[in-house]
Amino acid sequence: VVNGVSTTCTTFKACDDLLGPDATLYISGEWNEQLRITESGSAGHPINVIGTDALIKVDRTEVSGIALTGSYINLSGFEVIGGDSFGIFITGQVIKVENNIVHDSVLENGTAGNCRQGSWGSAIKVREAMYVEVRGNQVYNSCGEGIALRGTYVLAEYNTVWDNFSVQLYVDNSPYTTAQHNT
């Protein structure tokens, strides 16, 4: 469903092309391709991407399961498995990532239970983004960092992060960033 109209997209790319301010995209079922949101909403009119029993499961051929490169995006309700370097990768501005489950990602370093030293990917990675909220997510069994924040005005709260190969919550070069109430 995009903008209240039932639309069938056979690929995520086809759906991304339909998005704009005030759009709501509902996704359900299992998908074996990267969900990349490149379009942007606007102030007070974000793009809402809502998973309802949605599973994004990718292998090492995709850098991440979900990539948010646009701005003014709210993402919630996804289970993400896999991704070579990241489960969810955020580089856009004014983004909320809430109530997702991300696990068994950062495959460039192996698989859960068989992780090895390598690159420092992250299950959820904020990279040089601004005004990002990462809230209420569950992150576990990734062969890298759990949640890594490198941005400005980033808030990470009420996330539960465990059993990742590297640090569970990592903050680096992130002015005006708050990490609170995480487990």
PDB file of C-alpha atoms in Angstrom:
ATOM      1  CA  VAL A   1       0.000   0.000   0.000  1.00  0.00           C
ATOM      2  CA  VAL A   2       1.508   3.329  -1.073  1.00  0.00           C
ATOM      3  CA  ASN A   3      -0.338   6.547  -0.227  1.00  0.00           C
ATOM      4  CA  GLY A   4      -3.526   4.657   0.662  1.00  0.00           C
ATOM      5  CA  VAL A   5      -3.635   2.924  -2.709  1.00  0.00           C
ATOM      6  CA  SER A   6      -3.032  -0.805  -2.924  1.00  0.00           C
ATOM      7  CA  THR A   7      -0.068  -1.218  -5.220  1.00  0.00           C
ATOM      8  CA  THR A   8       1.736  -4.410  -6.090  1.00  0.00           C
ATOM      9  CA  CYS A   9       5.478  -4.093  -6.477  1.00  0.00           C
ATOM     10  CA  THR A  10       7.519  -7.041  -7.621  1.00  0.00           C
ATOM     11  CA  THR A  11      10.764  -5.436  -6.428  1.00  0.00           C
ATOM     12  CA  PHE A  12      11.672  -2.978  -3.697  1.00  0.00           C
ATOM     13  CA  LYS A  13      13.144  -0.667  -6.347  1.00  0.00           C
ATOM     14  CA  ALA A  14       9.725  -0.363  -7.985  1.00  0.00           C
ATOM     15  CA  CYS A  15       8.190   0.654  -4.649  1.00  0.00           C
ATOM     16  CA  ASP A  16      10.989   3.134  -3.843  1.00  0.00           C
ATOM     17  CA  ASP A  17      10.291   4.980  -7.088  1.00  0.00           C
ATOM     18  CA  LEU A  18       6.696   5.620  -5.895  1.00  0.00           C
ATOM     19  CA  LEU A  19       7.649   7.194  -2.572  1.00  0.00           C
ATOM     20  CA  GLY A  20       7.592  10.853  -1.593  1.00  0.00           C
ATOM     21  CA  PRO A  21       6.371  13.102   1.246  1.00  0.00           C
ATOM     22  CA  ASP A  22       3.526  11.576   3.323  1.00  0.00           C
ATOM     23  CA  ALA A  23       3.840   8.182   1.598  1.00  0.00           C
ATOM     24  CA  THR A  24       3.293   5.042   3.642  1.00  0.00           C
ATOM     25  CA  LEU A  25       4.674   1.763   2.369  1.00  0.00           C
ATOM     26  CA  TYR A  26       3.562  -1.479   4.031  1.00  0.00           C
ATOM     27  CA  ILE A  27       5.710  -4.533   3.398  1.00  0.00           C
ATOM     28  CA  SER A  28       4.937  -8.098   4.432  1.00  0.00           C
ATOM     29  CA  GLY A  29       6.329 -11.538   3.709  1.00  0.00           C
ATOM     30  CA  GLU A  30       9.875 -12.753   3.151  1.00  0.00           C
ATOM     31  CA  TRP A  31      12.151 -10.872   0.767  1.00  0.00           C
ATOM     32  CA  ASN A  32      15.628 -11.869  -0.399  1.00  0.00           C
ATOM     33  CA  GLU A  33      16.725  -8.491  -1.707  1.00  0.00           C
ATOM     34  CA  GLN A  34      17.987  -5.292  -0.147  1.00  0.00           C
ATOM     35  CA  LEU A  35      15.355  -2.725   0.814  1.00  0.00           C
ATOM     36  CA  ARG A  36      16.870   0.630  -0.193  1.00  0.00           C
ATOM     37  CA  ILE A  37      14.942   3.837   0.420  1.00  0.00           C
ATOM     38  CA  THR A  38      16.551   6.606  -1.622  1.00  0.00           C
ATOM     39  CA  GLU A  39      13.537   8.911  -1.860  1.00  0.00           C
ATOM     40  CA  SER A  40      12.886  11.578   0.785  1.00  0.00           C
ATOM     41  CA  GLY A  41       9.920  12.893   2.657  1.00  0.00           C
ATOM     42  CA  SER A  42       9.933  16.440   4.006  1.00  0.00           C
ATOM     43  CA  ALA A  43       9.655  18.202   7.367  1.00  0.00           C
ATOM     44  CA  GLY A  44       6.328  17.158   8.893  1.00  0.00           C
ATOM     45  CA  HIS A  45       5.652  14.808   5.958  1.00  0.00           C
ATOM     46  CA  PRO A  46       7.953  11.782   6.324  1.00  0.00           C
ATOM     47  CA  ILE A  47       7.965   8.564   4.344  1.00  0.00           C
ATOM     48  CA  ASN A  48       6.719   5.732   6.579  1.00  0.00           C
ATOM     49  CA  VAL A  49       7.988   2.222   5.808  1.00  0.00           C
ATOM     50  CA  ILE A  50       6.190  -0.321   7.986  1.00  0.00           C
ATOM     51  CA  GLY A  51       6.894  -4.029   8.132  1.00  0.00           C
ATOM     52  CA  THR A  52       3.999  -6.338   8.977  1.00  0.00           C
ATOM     53  CA  ASP A  53       5.404  -9.837   9.432  1.00  0.00           C
ATOM     54  CA  ALA A  54       8.205  -8.673   7.130  1.00  0.00           C
ATOM     55  CA  LEU A  55      11.485 -10.547   6.874  1.00  0.00           C
ATOM     56  CA  ILE A  56      14.422  -9.192   4.870  1.00  0.00           C
ATOM     57  CA  LYS A  57      16.934 -12.015   4.472  1.00  0.00           C
ATOM     58  CA  VAL A  58      20.013 -11.359   2.356  1.00  0.00           C
ATOM     59  CA  ASP A  59      23.383 -13.011   1.907  1.00  0.00           C
ATOM     60  CA  ARG A  60      26.886 -11.649   1.312  1.00  0.00           C
ATOM     61  CA  THR A  61      25.941 -10.314  -2.128  1.00  0.00           C
ATOM     62  CA  GLU A  62      24.181  -7.360  -0.439  1.00  0.00           C
ATOM     63  CA  VAL A  63      26.115  -4.826   1.670  1.00  0.00           C
ATOM     64  CA  SER A  64      23.065  -4.479   3.970  1.00  0.00           C
ATOM     65  CA  GLY A  65      19.554  -5.803   4.389  1.00  0.00           C
ATOM     66  CA  ILE A  66      18.108  -2.281   4.585  1.00  0.00           C
ATOM     67  CA  ALA A  67      19.774   0.957   3.429  1.00  0.00           C
ATOM     68  CA  LEU A  68      18.254   4.350   4.235  1.00  0.00           C
ATOM     69  CA  THR A  69      19.929   6.989   2.091  1.00  0.00           C
ATOM     70  CA  GLY A  70      16.991   9.371   1.704  1.00  0.00           C
ATOM     71  CA  SER A  71      15.773  11.785   4.382  1.00  0.00           C
ATOM     72  CA  TYR A  72      12.672  12.154   6.541  1.00  0.00           C
ATOM     73  CA  ILE A  73      12.067   8.403   6.783  1.00  0.00           C
ATOM     74  CA  ASN A  74      10.431   6.353   9.558  1.00  0.00           C
ATOM     75  CA  LEU A  75      11.192   2.607   9.441  1.00  0.00           C
ATOM     76  CA  SER A  76       9.640   0.042  11.801  1.00  0.00           C
ATOM     77  CA  GLY A  77       8.562  -3.560  12.210  1.00  0.00           C
ATOM     78  CA  PHE A  78      11.172  -5.501  10.209  1.00  0.00           C
ATOM     79  CA  GLU A  79      13.213  -8.598  10.950  1.00  0.00           C
ATOM     80  CA  VAL A  80      16.548  -8.352   9.149  1.00  0.00           C
ATOM     81  CA  ILE A  81      18.896 -11.294   8.712  1.00  0.00           C
ATOM     82  CA  GLY A  82      22.218 -11.106   6.875  1.00  0.00           C
ATOM     83  CA  GLY A  83      24.020  -8.406   4.983  1.00  0.00           C
ATOM     84  CA  ASP A  84      27.730  -8.495   4.244  1.00  0.00           C
ATOM     85  CA  SER A  85      28.625  -5.407   6.316  1.00  0.00           C
ATOM     86  CA  PHE A  86      25.383  -4.178   7.929  1.00  0.00           C
ATOM     87  CA  GLY A  87      21.870  -5.260   8.812  1.00  0.00           C
ATOM     88  CA  ILE A  88      20.440  -1.719   8.641  1.00  0.00           C
ATOM     89  CA  PHE A  89      22.638   1.046   7.191  1.00  0.00           C
ATOM     90  CA  ILE A  90      21.642   4.699   7.718  1.00  0.00           C
ATOM     91  CA  THR A  91      23.265   7.615   5.898  1.00  0.00           C
ATOM     92  CA  GLY A  92      20.270   9.911   5.377  1.00  0.00           C
ATOM     93  CA  GLN A  93      18.972  12.753   7.538  1.00  0.00           C
ATOM     94  CA  VAL A  94      16.006  12.917   9.944  1.00  0.00           C
ATOM     95  CA  ILE A  95      15.412   9.173  10.216  1.00  0.00           C
ATOM     96  CA  LYS A  96      13.676   7.010  12.835  1.00  0.00           C
ATOM     97  CA  VAL A  97      14.479   3.293  13.026  1.00  0.00           C
ATOM     98  CA  GLU A  98      12.184   1.695  15.594  1.00  0.00           C
ATOM     99  CA  ASN A  99      11.055  -1.722  16.779  1.00  0.00           C
ATOM    100  CA  ASN A 100      13.070  -3.884  14.393  1.00  0.00           C
ATOM    101  CA  ILE A 101      14.867  -7.174  15.008  1.00  0.00           C
ATOM    102  CA  VAL A 102      18.335  -7.439  13.432  1.00  0.00           C
ATOM    103  CA  HIS A 103      20.443 -10.570  13.790  1.00  0.00           C
ATOM    104  CA  ASP A 104      23.007 -12.819  12.131  1.00  0.00           C
ATOM    105  CA  SER A 105      24.448  -9.970  10.069  1.00  0.00           C
ATOM    106  CA  VAL A 106      27.957  -8.693   9.212  1.00  0.00           C
ATOM    107  CA  LEU A 107      28.629 -11.845   7.217  1.00  0.00           C
ATOM    108  CA  GLU A 108      32.011 -10.543   5.991  1.00  0.00           C
ATOM    109  CA  ASN A 109      33.302 -11.628   9.422  1.00  0.00           C
ATOM    110  CA  GLY A 110      31.697 -15.079   9.409  1.00  0.00           C
ATOM    111  CA  THR A 111      28.449 -16.333  10.874  1.00  0.00           C
ATOM    112  CA  ALA A 112      27.187 -16.307  14.463  1.00  0.00           C
ATOM    113  CA  GLY A 113      29.144 -18.794  16.533  1.00  0.00           C
ATOM    114  CA  ASN A 114      31.959 -18.722  13.973  1.00  0.00           C
ATOM    115  CA  CYS A 115      32.937 -15.046  13.861  1.00  0.00           C
ATOM    116  CA  ARG A 116      36.498 -13.989  13.134  1.00  0.00           C
ATOM    117  CA  GLN A 117      38.458 -10.746  13.134  1.00  0.00           C
ATOM    118  CA  GLY A 118      37.856  -8.577  10.107  1.00  0.00           C
ATOM    119  CA  SER A 119      36.107  -5.393   9.137  1.00  0.00           C
ATOM    120  CA  TRP A 120      33.978  -3.689  11.761  1.00  0.00           C
ATOM    121  CA  GLY A 121      30.544  -3.715  10.246  1.00  0.00           C
ATOM    122  CA  SER A 122      27.493  -3.284  12.448  1.00  0.00           C
ATOM    123  CA  ALA A 123      24.046  -4.807  12.722  1.00  0.00           C
ATOM    124  CA  ILE A 124      22.660  -1.237  12.812  1.00  0.00           C
ATOM    125  CA  LYS A 125      25.028   1.459  11.545  1.00  0.00           C
ATOM    126  CA  VAL A 126      24.506   5.217  11.525  1.00  0.00           C
ATOM    127  CA  ARG A 127      27.218   6.729   9.325  1.00  0.00           C
ATOM    128  CA  GLU A 128      27.656  10.489   9.043  1.00  0.00           C
ATOM    129  CA  ALA A 129      23.920  11.072   9.288  1.00  0.00           C
ATOM    130  CA  MET A 130      22.091  13.786  11.218  1.00  0.00           C
ATOM    131  CA  TYR A 131      18.983  13.714  13.407  1.00  0.00           C
ATOM    132  CA  VAL A 132      18.623   9.952  13.645  1.00  0.00           C
ATOM    133  CA  GLU A 133      16.649   8.033  16.288  1.00  0.00           C
ATOM    134  CA  VAL A 134      17.375   4.339  16.868  1.00  0.00           C
ATOM    135  CA  ARG A 135      14.774   3.141  19.345  1.00  0.00           C
ATOM    136  CA  GLY A 136      13.332  -0.117  20.674  1.00  0.00           C
ATOM    137  CA  ASN A 137      15.290  -2.473  18.417  1.00  0.00           C
ATOM    138  CA  GLN A 138      16.575  -5.954  19.264  1.00  0.00           C
ATOM    139  CA  VAL A 139      20.066  -6.674  17.921  1.00  0.00           C
ATOM    140  CA  TYR A 140      21.948  -9.947  18.420  1.00  0.00           C
ATOM    141  CA  ASN A 141      24.257 -12.639  17.008  1.00  0.00           C
ATOM    142  CA  SER A 142      26.022 -10.403  14.499  1.00  0.00           C
ATOM    143  CA  CYS A 143      29.698 -10.827  13.628  1.00  0.00           C
ATOM    144  CA  GLY A 144      30.498  -7.158  14.214  1.00  0.00           C
ATOM    145  CA  GLU A 145      29.243  -4.319  16.387  1.00  0.00           C
ATOM    146  CA  GLY A 146      25.657  -4.375  17.577  1.00  0.00           C
ATOM    147  CA  ILE A 147      24.674  -0.723  17.088  1.00  0.00           C
ATOM    148  CA  ALA A 148      27.281   1.789  15.901  1.00  0.00           C
ATOM    149  CA  LEU A 149      26.626   5.512  15.914  1.00  0.00           C
ATOM    150  CA  ARG A 150      28.681   7.980  13.906  1.00  0.00           C
ATOM    151  CA  GLY A 151      26.582  11.035  13.238  1.00  0.00           C
ATOM    152  CA  THR A 152      25.323  14.290  14.683  1.00  0.00           C
ATOM    153  CA  TYR A 153      22.235  14.614  16.868  1.00  0.00           C
ATOM    154  CA  VAL A 154      21.717  10.863  17.163  1.00  0.00           C
ATOM    155  CA  LEU A 155      19.536   9.272  19.840  1.00  0.00           C
ATOM    156  CA  ALA A 156      19.794   5.569  20.723  1.00  0.00           C
ATOM    157  CA  GLU A 157      17.388   4.452  23.431  1.00  0.00           C
ATOM    158  CA  TYR A 158      15.448   1.445  24.666  1.00  0.00           C
ATOM    159  CA  ASN A 159      17.361  -0.951  22.412  1.00  0.00           C
ATOM    160  CA  THR A 160      18.243  -4.453  23.598  1.00  0.00           C
ATOM    161  CA  VAL A 161      21.623  -5.555  22.230  1.00  0.00           C
ATOM    162  CA  TRP A 162      23.405  -8.815  23.048  1.00  0.00           C
ATOM    163  CA  ASP A 163      25.772 -11.555  21.859  1.00  0.00           C
ATOM    164  CA  ASN A 164      27.408  -9.603  19.056  1.00  0.00           C
ATOM    165  CA  PHE A 165      31.047 -10.301  18.237  1.00  0.00           C
ATOM    166  CA  SER A 166      32.296  -6.786  18.947  1.00  0.00           C
ATOM    167  CA  VAL A 167      30.985  -3.949  21.108  1.00  0.00           C
ATOM    168  CA  GLN A 168      27.259  -3.978  21.712  1.00  0.00           C
ATOM    169  CA  LEU A 169      26.747  -0.183  21.420  1.00  0.00           C
ATOM    170  CA  TYR A 170      29.519   1.952  19.929  1.00  0.00           C
ATOM    171  CA  VAL A 171      29.561   5.749  19.735  1.00  0.00           C
ATOM    172  CA  ASP A 172      32.348   7.413  17.724  1.00  0.00           C
ATOM    173  CA  ASN A 173      32.832  11.008  16.530  1.00  0.00           C
ATOM    174  CA  SER A 174      29.175  11.792  17.211  1.00  0.00           C
ATOM    175  CA  PRO A 175      28.570  15.294  18.610  1.00  0.00           C
ATOM    176  CA  TYR A 176      25.233  15.887  20.323  1.00  0.00           C
ATOM    177  CA  THR A 177      24.517  12.157  20.531  1.00  0.00           C
ATOM    178  CA  THR A 178      22.645  10.510  23.386  1.00  0.00           C
ATOM    179  CA  ALA A 179      22.626   6.811  24.260  1.00  0.00           C
ATOM    180  CA  GLN A 180      20.285   6.023  27.133  1.00  0.00           C
ATOM    181  CA  HIS A 181      18.088   3.280  28.571  1.00  0.00           C
ATOM    182  CA  ASN A 182      19.650   0.568  26.388  1.00  0.00           C
ATOM    183  CA  THR A 183      20.175  -2.981  27.638  1.00  0.00           C
TER     184      THR A 183
END
